[in-house]
Coordinates of C-alpha atoms in Angstrom, one line a residue:
M232 CA 19.8 129.0 50.4
V233 CA 23.2 127.9 51.7
V234 CA 26.1 130.3 51.9
L235 CA 29.3 128.3 52.0
A236 CA 31.6 131.2 52.9
A237 CA 31.7 135.0 53.1
S238 CA 35.1 136.5 52.2
I239 CA 37.0 139.7 51.4
V240 CA 39.7 139.3 48.8
S241 CA 42.0 141.7 46.8
K242 CA 41.7 141.9 43.1
S243 CA 45.0 140.0 42.8
G244 CA 43.4 137.0 44.7
K245 CA 44.9 137.6 48.2
I246 CA 42.5 136.4 50.9
L247 CA 42.1 139.0 53.6
V248 CA 39.1 137.7 55.6
S249 CA 37.1 134.5 55.1
R250 CA 34.3 133.0 57.3
Q251 CA 33.0 129.5 56.5
F252 CA 29.5 128.5 57.5
V253 CA 29.7 124.8 56.6
D254 CA 32.2 122.1 57.2
M255 CA 34.9 122.4 54.6
S256 CA 38.7 122.0 54.5
R257 CA 41.1 124.9 54.3
I258 CA 42.5 123.6 51.1
R259 CA 39.1 123.6 49.4
I260 CA 38.2 127.2 50.5
E261 CA 41.6 128.5 49.4
G262 CA 41.2 126.8 46.1
L263 CA 37.7 128.3 45.5
L264 CA 38.9 131.8 46.4
A265 CA 42.1 131.5 44.4
A266 CA 40.0 130.6 41.3
F267 CA 37.7 133.6 41.7
P268 CA 39.9 136.4 40.2
K269 CA 40.5 134.3 37.1
L270 CA 36.7 134.0 36.5
V271 CA 35.9 137.7 36.8
G272 CA 35.9 139.4 33.4
T273 CA 37.2 143.0 33.0
G274 CA 35.1 145.8 31.7
K275 CA 31.8 144.0 32.3
Q276 CA 29.0 144.5 34.8
H277 CA 28.6 141.3 36.8
T278 CA 27.0 140.4 40.1
Y279 CA 27.8 136.6 40.0
V280 CA 29.9 134.0 38.4
E281 CA 29.0 130.3 38.3
T282 CA 31.2 127.2 38.0
E283 CA 30.2 123.5 37.9
N284 CA 29.9 123.3 41.7
V285 CA 29.5 126.7 43.3
R286 CA 28.3 130.2 42.5
Y287 CA 30.3 133.4 43.3
V288 CA 28.1 136.4 44.2
Y289 CA 30.4 139.5 44.6
Q290 CA 30.5 143.2 44.9
P291 CA 33.6 145.5 44.3
I292 CA 34.6 147.7 47.3
E293 CA 37.2 150.1 46.0
A294 CA 40.3 147.9 45.4
L295 CA 38.7 144.8 47.0
Y296 CA 35.9 142.3 46.4
L297 CA 33.3 141.3 48.9
L298 CA 32.4 137.7 48.0
L299 CA 29.8 135.1 48.8
V300 CA 30.4 131.5 47.8
T301 CA 27.1 129.6 47.6
N302 CA 25.9 126.4 46.1
K303 CA 24.1 126.6 42.8
Q304 CA 20.7 125.7 44.3
S305 CA 20.6 128.8 46.5
N306 CA 18.2 131.7 45.8
I307 CA 20.2 134.4 43.9
L308 CA 17.8 137.2 45.2
E309 CA 18.4 136.3 48.8
D310 CA 22.1 136.0 48.1
L311 CA 22.2 139.5 46.7
E312 CA 20.2 140.8 49.7
T313 CA 22.8 139.2 52.0
L314 CA 25.6 140.7 50.0
R315 CA 24.1 144.1 50.2
L316 CA 23.8 143.9 54.0
L317 CA 27.4 142.8 54.3
S318 CA 28.5 145.6 52.1
K319 CA 26.9 148.1 54.5
L320 CA 28.6 146.4 57.5
V321 CA 32.2 146.5 56.1
P322 CA 32.5 150.3 56.2
E323 CA 31.0 150.4 59.7
Y324 CA 33.9 148.4 61.1
S325 CA 36.7 149.2 58.7
Y326 CA 37.1 152.9 58.0
S327 CA 40.0 152.3 55.6
L328 CA 38.8 150.0 52.8
D329 CA 42.2 148.7 51.9
E330 CA 44.2 145.6 52.8
E331 CA 45.7 147.2 56.0
G332 CA 42.3 148.5 57.2
I333 CA 40.6 145.1 56.6
C334 CA 43.3 143.1 58.3
K335 CA 43.2 145.4 61.4
T336 CA 39.5 144.9 61.9
A337 CA 39.4 141.2 60.7
F338 CA 37.9 139.8 63.9
E339 CA 35.3 142.5 64.2
L340 CA 34.2 141.7 60.6
L341 CA 34.1 138.0 61.4
F342 CA 31.8 138.6 64.4
A343 CA 29.5 140.8 62.3
F344 CA 29.4 138.2 59.5
D345 CA 28.3 135.6 62.1
E346 CA 25.4 137.8 63.2
V347 CA 24.2 138.1 59.6
I348 CA 24.6 134.4 58.5
S349 CA 23.9 131.4 60.7
L350 CA 24.7 127.9 59.4
G351 CA 24.6 129.3 55.8
H352 CA 21.2 131.0 56.2
K353 CA 20.6 134.7 56.4
E354 CA 19.3 136.1 59.7
N355 CA 16.6 138.8 59.6
V356 CA 18.7 141.6 61.1
T357 CA 19.6 145.2 60.2
V358 CA 22.9 147.1 60.4
A359 CA 21.9 148.7 63.7
Q360 CA 21.0 145.4 65.3
V361 CA 24.3 143.8 64.2
K362 CA 26.3 146.6 65.8
Q363 CA 24.2 146.4 69.0
Y364 CA 24.8 142.6 69.2
C365 CA 28.5 142.9 68.6
E366 CA 29.0 145.5 71.4
M367 CA 28.1 143.0 74.1
E368 CA 27.7 145.5 76.9
S369 CA 27.9 143.9 80.4
H370 CA 26.5 145.4 83.6
E371 CA 28.9 143.4 85.7
E372 CA 31.9 144.7 83.6
K373 CA 30.7 148.3 84.1
L374 CA 30.3 147.7 87.9
H375 CA 33.8 146.1 88.1
K376 CA 35.4 149.1 86.2
L377 CA 33.7 151.5 88.6
V378 CA 35.0 149.7 91.7
V379 CA 38.5 149.6 90.2
Q380 CA 38.4 153.4 89.3
S381 CA 37.2 154.2 92.9
K382 CA 40.2 152.3 94.3
I383 CA 42.6 154.2 92.0
N384 CA 41.1 157.5 93.1
E385 CA 41.4 156.6 96.8
T386 CA 45.1 155.5 96.3
K387 CA 45.8 158.9 94.6
D388 CA 44.4 160.8 97.5
V389 CA 46.5 158.8 100.0
M390 CA 49.6 159.4 97.9
K391 CA 48.9 163.2 97.8
R392 CA 48.5 163.3 101.6
K393 CA 51.7 161.4 102.1
A394 CA 53.6 163.6 99.7
S395 CA 52.3 166.7 101.5
E396 CA 53.3 165.3 104.9
I397 CA 56.8 164.5 103.6
D398 CA 57.2 168.0 102.2
K399 CA 56.1 169.6 105.5
S400 CA 58.6 167.5 107.5
K401 CA 61.4 168.4 105.2
I402 CA 60.6 172.2 105.5
E403 CA 60.5 172.0 109.3
K404 CA 63.8 170.1 109.4
N405 CA 65.5 172.6 107.0
R406 CA 64.3 175.6 109.1
G407 CA 65.8 174.1 112.2
D408 CA 69.2 173.5 110.6
K409 CA 69.8 176.5 108.4
G410 CA 67.7 179.3 109.7
G411 CA 65.1 179.1 106.9
F412 CA 67.1 180.5 104.0
M413 CA 69.4 179.1 101.3
S414 CA 72.9 180.3 100.6
L415 CA 73.9 181.7 97.3
Q416 CA 77.1 180.7 95.4
S417 CA 77.6 184.0 93.5
M418 CA 75.6 187.0 92.4
G419 CA 76.8 186.8 88.7
S420 CA 75.7 183.3 88.0
G421 CA 72.1 183.9 88.9
R422 CA 71.7 180.3 90.2
I423 CA 70.2 179.3 93.6
E424 CA 72.3 176.6 95.3
S425 CA 71.2 174.6 98.3
T426 CA 72.9 172.1 100.5
F427 CA 69.6 170.3 100.8
S428 CA 67.8 168.4 98.0
D429 CA 64.6 170.4 98.1
M430 CA 64.1 173.9 99.6
S431 CA 62.6 177.2 98.7
I432 CA 64.0 180.7 99.5
S433 CA 62.8 182.1 102.8
S434 CA 62.4 185.7 103.7
G435 CA 64.6 185.6 106.8
G436 CA 68.0 187.3 106.7
G437 CA 67.5 190.6 105.0
G438 CA 66.0 191.9 101.8
F439 CA 67.3 192.9 98.4
G440 CA 70.3 195.3 98.4
S441 CA 72.0 197.5 95.8
G442 CA 75.6 196.4 95.9
S443 CA 75.6 192.6 95.9
G444 CA 72.1 192.0 94.6
F445 CA 70.8 190.3 97.8
G446 CA 71.1 191.6 101.3
L447 CA 73.0 188.6 102.7
A448 CA 76.1 188.9 104.8
T449 CA 79.4 188.7 102.8
T450 CA 80.7 186.0 105.1
D451 CA 77.8 183.7 104.3
V452 CA 78.5 184.1 100.6
E453 CA 82.2 183.5 100.9
T454 CA 81.7 180.5 103.2
F455 CA 79.4 178.8 100.8
S456 CA 81.6 179.6 97.8
S457 CA 84.5 177.9 99.5
K458 CA 82.4 174.8 100.2
S459 CA 81.1 174.5 96.7
K460 CA 84.6 174.9 95.1
A461 CA 85.9 172.1 97.2
G462 CA 83.1 169.8 96.2
R463 CA 82.7 170.5 92.4
P464 CA 83.9 172.8 89.6
P465 CA 82.7 176.4 89.8
S466 CA 79.3 177.1 88.3
S467 CA 80.7 179.7 85.9
A468 CA 82.0 176.9 83.7
N469 CA 78.5 175.6 83.1
A470 CA 76.4 178.7 83.7
P471 CA 72.9 178.7 82.2
P472 CA 72.1 180.9 79.2
K473 CA 71.2 184.5 79.8
G474 CA 67.6 185.4 80.5
L475 CA 66.7 182.3 82.5
G476 CA 67.0 184.0 85.9
M477 CA 66.5 182.1 89.1
Q478 CA 65.2 178.5 88.9
L479 CA 63.8 176.7 91.9
G480 CA 65.1 173.1 92.4
K481 CA 61.7 171.2 92.3
S482 CA 62.6 168.7 89.5
Q483 CA 63.9 166.1 91.9
R484 CA 60.7 166.2 94.0
T485 CA 58.6 166.0 90.9
N486 CA 60.6 163.0 89.6
Q487 CA 60.2 161.3 93.0
F488 CA 56.5 161.8 92.9
L489 CA 56.2 160.4 89.4
E490 CA 58.3 157.4 90.3
S491 CA 56.0 156.7 93.3
L492 CA 53.0 156.9 91.0
K493 CA 54.6 154.4 88.6
A494 CA 55.4 152.1 91.5
E495 CA 51.6 152.0 92.4
G496 CA 50.8 151.0 88.8
E497 CA 49.7 154.3 87.4
V498 CA 50.3 155.1 83.7
I499 CA 52.3 158.3 83.3
L500 CA 52.2 160.0 80.0
E501 CA 55.4 161.8 79.2
D502 CA 55.9 164.4 76.5
V503 CA 57.6 162.8 73.5
K504 CA 58.9 164.9 70.6
P505 CA 57.6 163.7 67.2
I506 CA 60.2 162.0 65.1
A507 CA 60.8 163.7 61.8
G508 CA 59.3 161.8 58.9
Q509 CA 56.6 160.0 60.9
S510 CA 53.8 162.2 59.6
R511 CA 55.0 161.7 56.1
A512 CA 55.1 158.0 56.5
A513 CA 51.6 157.9 58.0
A514 CA 50.2 160.0 55.2
A515 CA 51.8 157.9 52.5
A516 CA 49.4 156.2 50.1
P517 CA 49.4 152.4 49.8
P518 CA 51.8 151.1 47.1
L519 CA 50.4 150.2 43.7
T520 CA 50.5 146.6 42.8
D521 CA 50.0 146.8 39.0
P522 CA 52.8 148.0 36.8
I523 CA 50.5 150.4 34.9
T524 CA 47.5 152.2 36.6
L525 CA 45.1 154.6 34.8
T526 CA 42.8 156.7 36.9
V527 CA 39.6 158.3 35.6
E528 CA 38.5 161.0 38.0
E529 CA 35.6 163.4 37.6
K530 CA 34.8 166.3 40.0
I531 CA 31.3 167.7 40.0
N532 CA 30.3 171.2 41.0
V533 CA 26.6 171.7 41.4
S534 CA 24.6 174.6 42.9
L535 CA 20.9 173.9 43.4
K536 CA 18.3 176.5 44.4
R537 CA 16.3 175.8 47.5
D538 CA 13.0 176.6 45.7
G539 CA 13.8 174.4 42.8
G540 CA 15.9 174.7 39.7
M541 CA 19.7 174.7 39.2
S542 CA 22.1 177.6 38.9
N543 CA 25.3 175.8 38.1
F544 CA 26.3 172.4 36.8
D545 CA 29.9 171.7 35.9
V546 CA 31.9 168.4 35.6
Q547 CA 35.7 168.4 35.1
G548 CA 37.5 165.1 34.5
T549 CA 41.1 163.9 34.1
L550 CA 42.7 160.7 32.9
S551 CA 46.1 160.2 34.6
L552 CA 48.7 157.5 34.1
Q553 CA 51.1 155.9 36.6
I554 CA 53.9 153.7 35.6
L555 CA 56.1 151.9 38.2
N556 CA 58.8 150.4 35.9
Q557 CA 60.8 152.4 33.4
E558 CA 60.8 149.6 30.8
D559 CA 57.0 149.9 30.5
G560 CA 57.2 153.6 29.5
L561 CA 57.1 153.1 25.7
I562 CA 53.3 152.6 25.3
Q563 CA 50.2 154.0 23.9
V564 CA 46.8 154.0 25.5
Q565 CA 43.7 153.2 23.6
I566 CA 40.5 154.5 25.1
E567 CA 36.7 154.4 24.5
T568 CA 34.4 157.2 25.4
G569 CA 30.7 157.0 26.0
G570 CA 29.8 159.3 23.1
N571 CA 28.4 162.1 25.2
P572 CA 28.1 165.1 22.9
G573 CA 28.2 167.6 25.7
I574 CA 31.8 166.6 26.8
L575 CA 34.8 168.5 25.4
F576 CA 38.1 166.6 25.5
K577 CA 41.5 168.3 25.6
T578 CA 44.8 166.4 25.3
H579 CA 48.1 167.3 26.9
P580 CA 50.3 169.5 24.8
N581 CA 52.9 166.6 24.4
M582 CA 50.2 164.2 23.1
N583 CA 49.6 163.4 19.4
K584 CA 46.3 165.1 18.9
E585 CA 45.6 163.7 15.4
L586 CA 46.2 160.1 16.7
F587 CA 43.6 160.8 19.4
T588 CA 41.1 162.4 17.1
H589 CA 41.0 159.7 14.5
E590 CA 41.8 156.5 16.5
N591 CA 41.1 157.4 20.2
I592 CA 44.7 156.5 21.0
L593 CA 46.8 158.5 23.5
G594 CA 50.4 158.6 22.6
L595 CA 53.3 161.0 22.7
K596 CA 54.3 163.1 19.7
D597 CA 57.7 161.5 19.8
P598 CA 57.1 157.8 19.8
N599 CA 60.7 157.1 20.9
R600 CA 60.2 159.1 24.1
P601 CA 58.8 157.0 27.1
F602 CA 56.2 158.2 29.5
P603 CA 57.7 159.3 32.9
T604 CA 57.6 156.9 35.7
G605 CA 56.4 157.8 39.2
Q606 CA 56.8 156.5 42.7
A607 CA 54.2 154.2 44.1
G608 CA 53.0 156.8 46.6
D609 CA 52.6 159.5 43.9
A610 CA 48.8 159.6 43.7
A611 CA 48.7 162.3 41.0
G612 CA 50.3 160.5 38.1
V613 CA 50.9 162.0 34.7
G614 CA 47.9 163.8 33.1
L615 CA 47.0 162.6 29.7
L616 CA 43.5 163.9 29.0
K617 CA 41.1 166.5 30.4
W618 CA 37.5 167.1 29.7
R619 CA 34.7 169.3 30.9
M620 CA 30.9 169.3 30.7
Q621 CA 28.4 172.0 31.5
S622 CA 24.6 171.7 31.3
A623 CA 21.4 173.4 32.2
D624 CA 19.4 170.1 32.1
E625 CA 18.3 169.3 35.7
S626 CA 18.0 165.6 34.8
M627 CA 21.8 165.4 34.7
V628 CA 22.0 166.1 38.5
P629 CA 22.7 162.9 40.3
L630 CA 21.1 163.9 43.6
T631 CA 18.5 166.5 44.4
I632 CA 17.7 167.8 48.0
N633 CA 14.4 169.3 49.1
C634 CA 14.3 171.1 52.5
W635 CA 11.0 172.1 54.1
P636 CA 11.2 174.0 57.4
S637 CA 8.0 174.9 59.1
V638 CA 7.4 176.6 62.5
S639 CA 4.7 175.2 64.8
G640 CA 4.3 176.8 68.2
N641 CA 7.7 176.8 70.0
E642 CA 9.3 174.2 67.6
T643 CA 10.5 174.2 64.0
Y644 CA 9.9 171.0 62.1
V645 CA 12.4 170.4 59.3
S646 CA 11.7 167.7 56.6
I647 CA 14.4 166.9 54.2
E648 CA 14.2 164.4 51.3
Y649 CA 16.6 163.3 48.6
E650 CA 16.0 161.9 45.2
A651 CA 18.8 160.1 43.3
S652 CA 19.1 159.6 39.6
T653 CA 19.3 156.1 38.2
M654 CA 22.6 157.1 36.4
F655 CA 24.8 156.3 39.4
D656 CA 25.0 154.3 42.6
L657 CA 26.2 156.8 45.1
R658 CA 28.5 155.8 48.0
N659 CA 29.2 157.4 51.4
V660 CA 26.6 160.1 50.9
V661 CA 26.8 162.8 53.6
I662 CA 24.2 165.6 53.6
S663 CA 25.3 168.4 56.0
V664 CA 22.5 170.7 57.2
P665 CA 23.6 173.9 59.1
L666 CA 21.6 174.6 62.3
P667 CA 21.1 177.6 64.5
A668 CA 23.1 177.6 67.8
L669 CA 21.5 174.9 70.0
R670 CA 22.1 173.9 73.6
E671 CA 21.5 170.3 72.8
A672 CA 21.3 168.0 69.8
P673 CA 18.2 168.2 67.6
S674 CA 15.4 165.6 68.0
V675 CA 15.4 163.4 65.0
R676 CA 11.9 161.9 64.5
Q677 CA 12.5 159.8 61.3
I678 CA 15.5 159.1 59.1
D679 CA 16.5 156.7 56.3
G680 CA 20.1 156.2 57.3
E681 CA 22.3 157.4 60.1
W682 CA 22.8 160.9 61.6
R683 CA 25.4 162.7 63.7
Y684 CA 25.3 166.2 65.3
D685 CA 28.5 168.3 65.2
S686 CA 28.0 170.6 68.1
R687 CA 31.2 172.6 67.5
N688 CA 30.1 173.6 64.0
S689 CA 26.4 173.3 64.7
V690 CA 25.8 171.0 61.7
L691 CA 23.6 167.9 61.4
E692 CA 25.1 165.3 59.2
W693 CA 22.8 162.8 57.4
T694 CA 24.8 159.7 56.2
I695 CA 23.7 157.1 53.7
L696 CA 26.3 154.5 53.0
L697 CA 24.9 153.4 49.6
I698 CA 22.1 154.7 47.3
D699 CA 21.1 152.2 44.7
N700 CA 17.9 151.0 43.1
S701 CA 16.6 149.9 46.5
N702 CA 16.6 153.4 48.0
R703 CA 16.6 156.0 45.3
S704 CA 14.6 158.3 47.6
G705 CA 14.7 158.9 51.3
S706 CA 13.7 161.4 54.0
M707 CA 14.6 162.7 57.4
E708 CA 12.6 164.8 59.9
F709 CA 14.0 166.6 62.9
V710 CA 12.8 169.2 65.4
V711 CA 14.7 172.2 66.7
P712 CA 13.6 175.4 68.6
P713 CA 12.1 178.2 66.6
A714 CA 14.4 179.4 63.9
D715 CA 14.4 181.3 60.6
S716 CA 14.2 179.1 57.5
S717 CA 17.3 180.6 56.0
S718 CA 19.4 179.3 58.9
F719 CA 19.2 175.8 57.4
F720 CA 21.0 176.8 54.2
P721 CA 23.3 176.3 52.4
I722 CA 23.1 172.5 52.5
S723 CA 26.4 170.7 51.5
V724 CA 26.5 167.3 50.0
R725 CA 29.4 164.8 49.6
F726 CA 29.4 161.5 47.8
S727 CA 31.4 159.3 45.4
A728 CA 30.5 156.9 42.6
T729 CA 32.4 154.3 40.6
S730 CA 31.0 155.4 37.2
T731 CA 31.4 158.8 35.4
Y732 CA 29.5 161.0 33.0
S733 CA 32.1 160.5 30.3
D734 CA 32.0 156.7 30.7
L735 CA 35.6 156.6 29.6
K736 CA 37.2 153.2 29.6
V737 CA 40.7 152.0 28.8
V738 CA 40.4 149.4 26.1
N739 CA 44.0 148.4 25.6
I740 CA 47.7 149.2 26.2
I741 CA 49.8 149.1 23.1
P742 CA 53.5 148.4 23.6
L743 CA 55.6 150.3 21.0
R744 CA 58.5 147.8 21.3
G745 CA 56.2 144.9 20.4
G746 CA 55.4 141.9 22.5
A747 CA 52.5 141.1 24.8
P748 CA 50.5 144.1 26.2
P749 CA 51.6 144.9 29.8
K750 CA 49.2 144.3 32.7
F751 CA 47.3 147.4 33.7
S752 CA 44.4 148.4 36.0
Q753 CA 41.8 151.2 35.7
R754 CA 40.4 153.2 38.6
T755 CA 37.2 155.2 38.0
V756 CA 35.7 157.6 40.5
L757 CA 33.3 160.5 40.6
I758 CA 33.5 162.8 43.6
T759 CA 32.0 166.1 44.6
E760 CA 34.1 169.2 44.8
N761 CA 31.4 171.8 45.6
Y762 CA 27.8 170.5 45.8
Q763 CA 25.4 172.8 47.6
V764 CA 21.7 173.7 47.9
V765 CA 21.6 177.5 48.4

């Protein structure tokens, strides 16, 4: 088996990441990857495409393709195993499976690809081993960081001692010159003025009085008022707002201390007010590339009983339409359903119901009225069709969970297993098991996948990136202190899939003005809304 290159490309043919494992020119690899989107058929289930010279083995990852370019003499089974391992590594390093997320972690992905494939041949490694190899922990680096941190801490201590000595010397000097208290400009302004840059009010010179507000001599107040008037405008012109009271003048000393820290190379984090609109821009969805996008989304609600059986099974689906350009609004959408008799379809009130019933075509009642256009960031789109399915057949459940707690001595052994149906390949599966309040993380003895303990919510999360024909069942076992069996319920489950119960597909886009059908793309996703074992 020889893998020529491992790449991640968009569905439009844009090359995001590509790693070559044999000597080949840039022009050749760009030509091979540019030809790939033209060879992939739409609406068909493929795992590879062959040409005269090479073979493309690929797997869709949301809006991208993970692609292996191999020679035709390679073993297709080993190629598929390599592709499956790479598909597990990509989400580990890129949490956002779009063009921006892949480009940000391009080098991390390249390093991971190098650990999996060497000179075109697959290495016998796992996901955990690849992550360990790529971390490259160095004892010398840790030791160097400890030495640098200790020097920084020593410098901070010296700076604090120096700053304290300077403050003490200033206070002693001010006491000798002015008798230890600061003069006041006026009683009405409420501001404390000082002829020195940094002083605090001393107790010498009398207490609080009833007439003037402070028990200072009138001559002192008048003398300082005349000095302040000669030097600058009266403070009544720029008096602070009511309710602030007296404010000590420590800002200058604080700024000087911060400047001294900056001069020593310390990083000072200052409070910055968020700019209006930044949060909206960060949360904006990536722009759509196709002029017409149809999204098939199904949300599943399942309630399973801990002792077996099912109390609720409900699937609700929607077909939404997004049009970027106004000139593409005069269209009709021809669809094809999977023929599931348990699904009840319901069209939008503005749609032609007879046209949908007889020809499976979704169009407006007024053919001269275009569909509304939406912005690229509008993820909702225009709803065309809704459907719902309810069933009492347990075989329709995509994933079943069995939890077996048992107390043995001073420990509780909890065994959890999952069984997945062959109807769907589930992605990003997270099984959240509530735990009693613990002082430390549970002891996980055996697991098929990854686990994480959320100490704040006292929840153990079991994560499986992909459940397909290779791992339709799996188990986990962990140990906690003695606890009641009901404390491990309800168990919540989250996952997604790229196929649905309705198996609804968009066959064609019919332009009402005539001409060639416009280009469109279809997105299909099945997600969980409320999936629990109670």
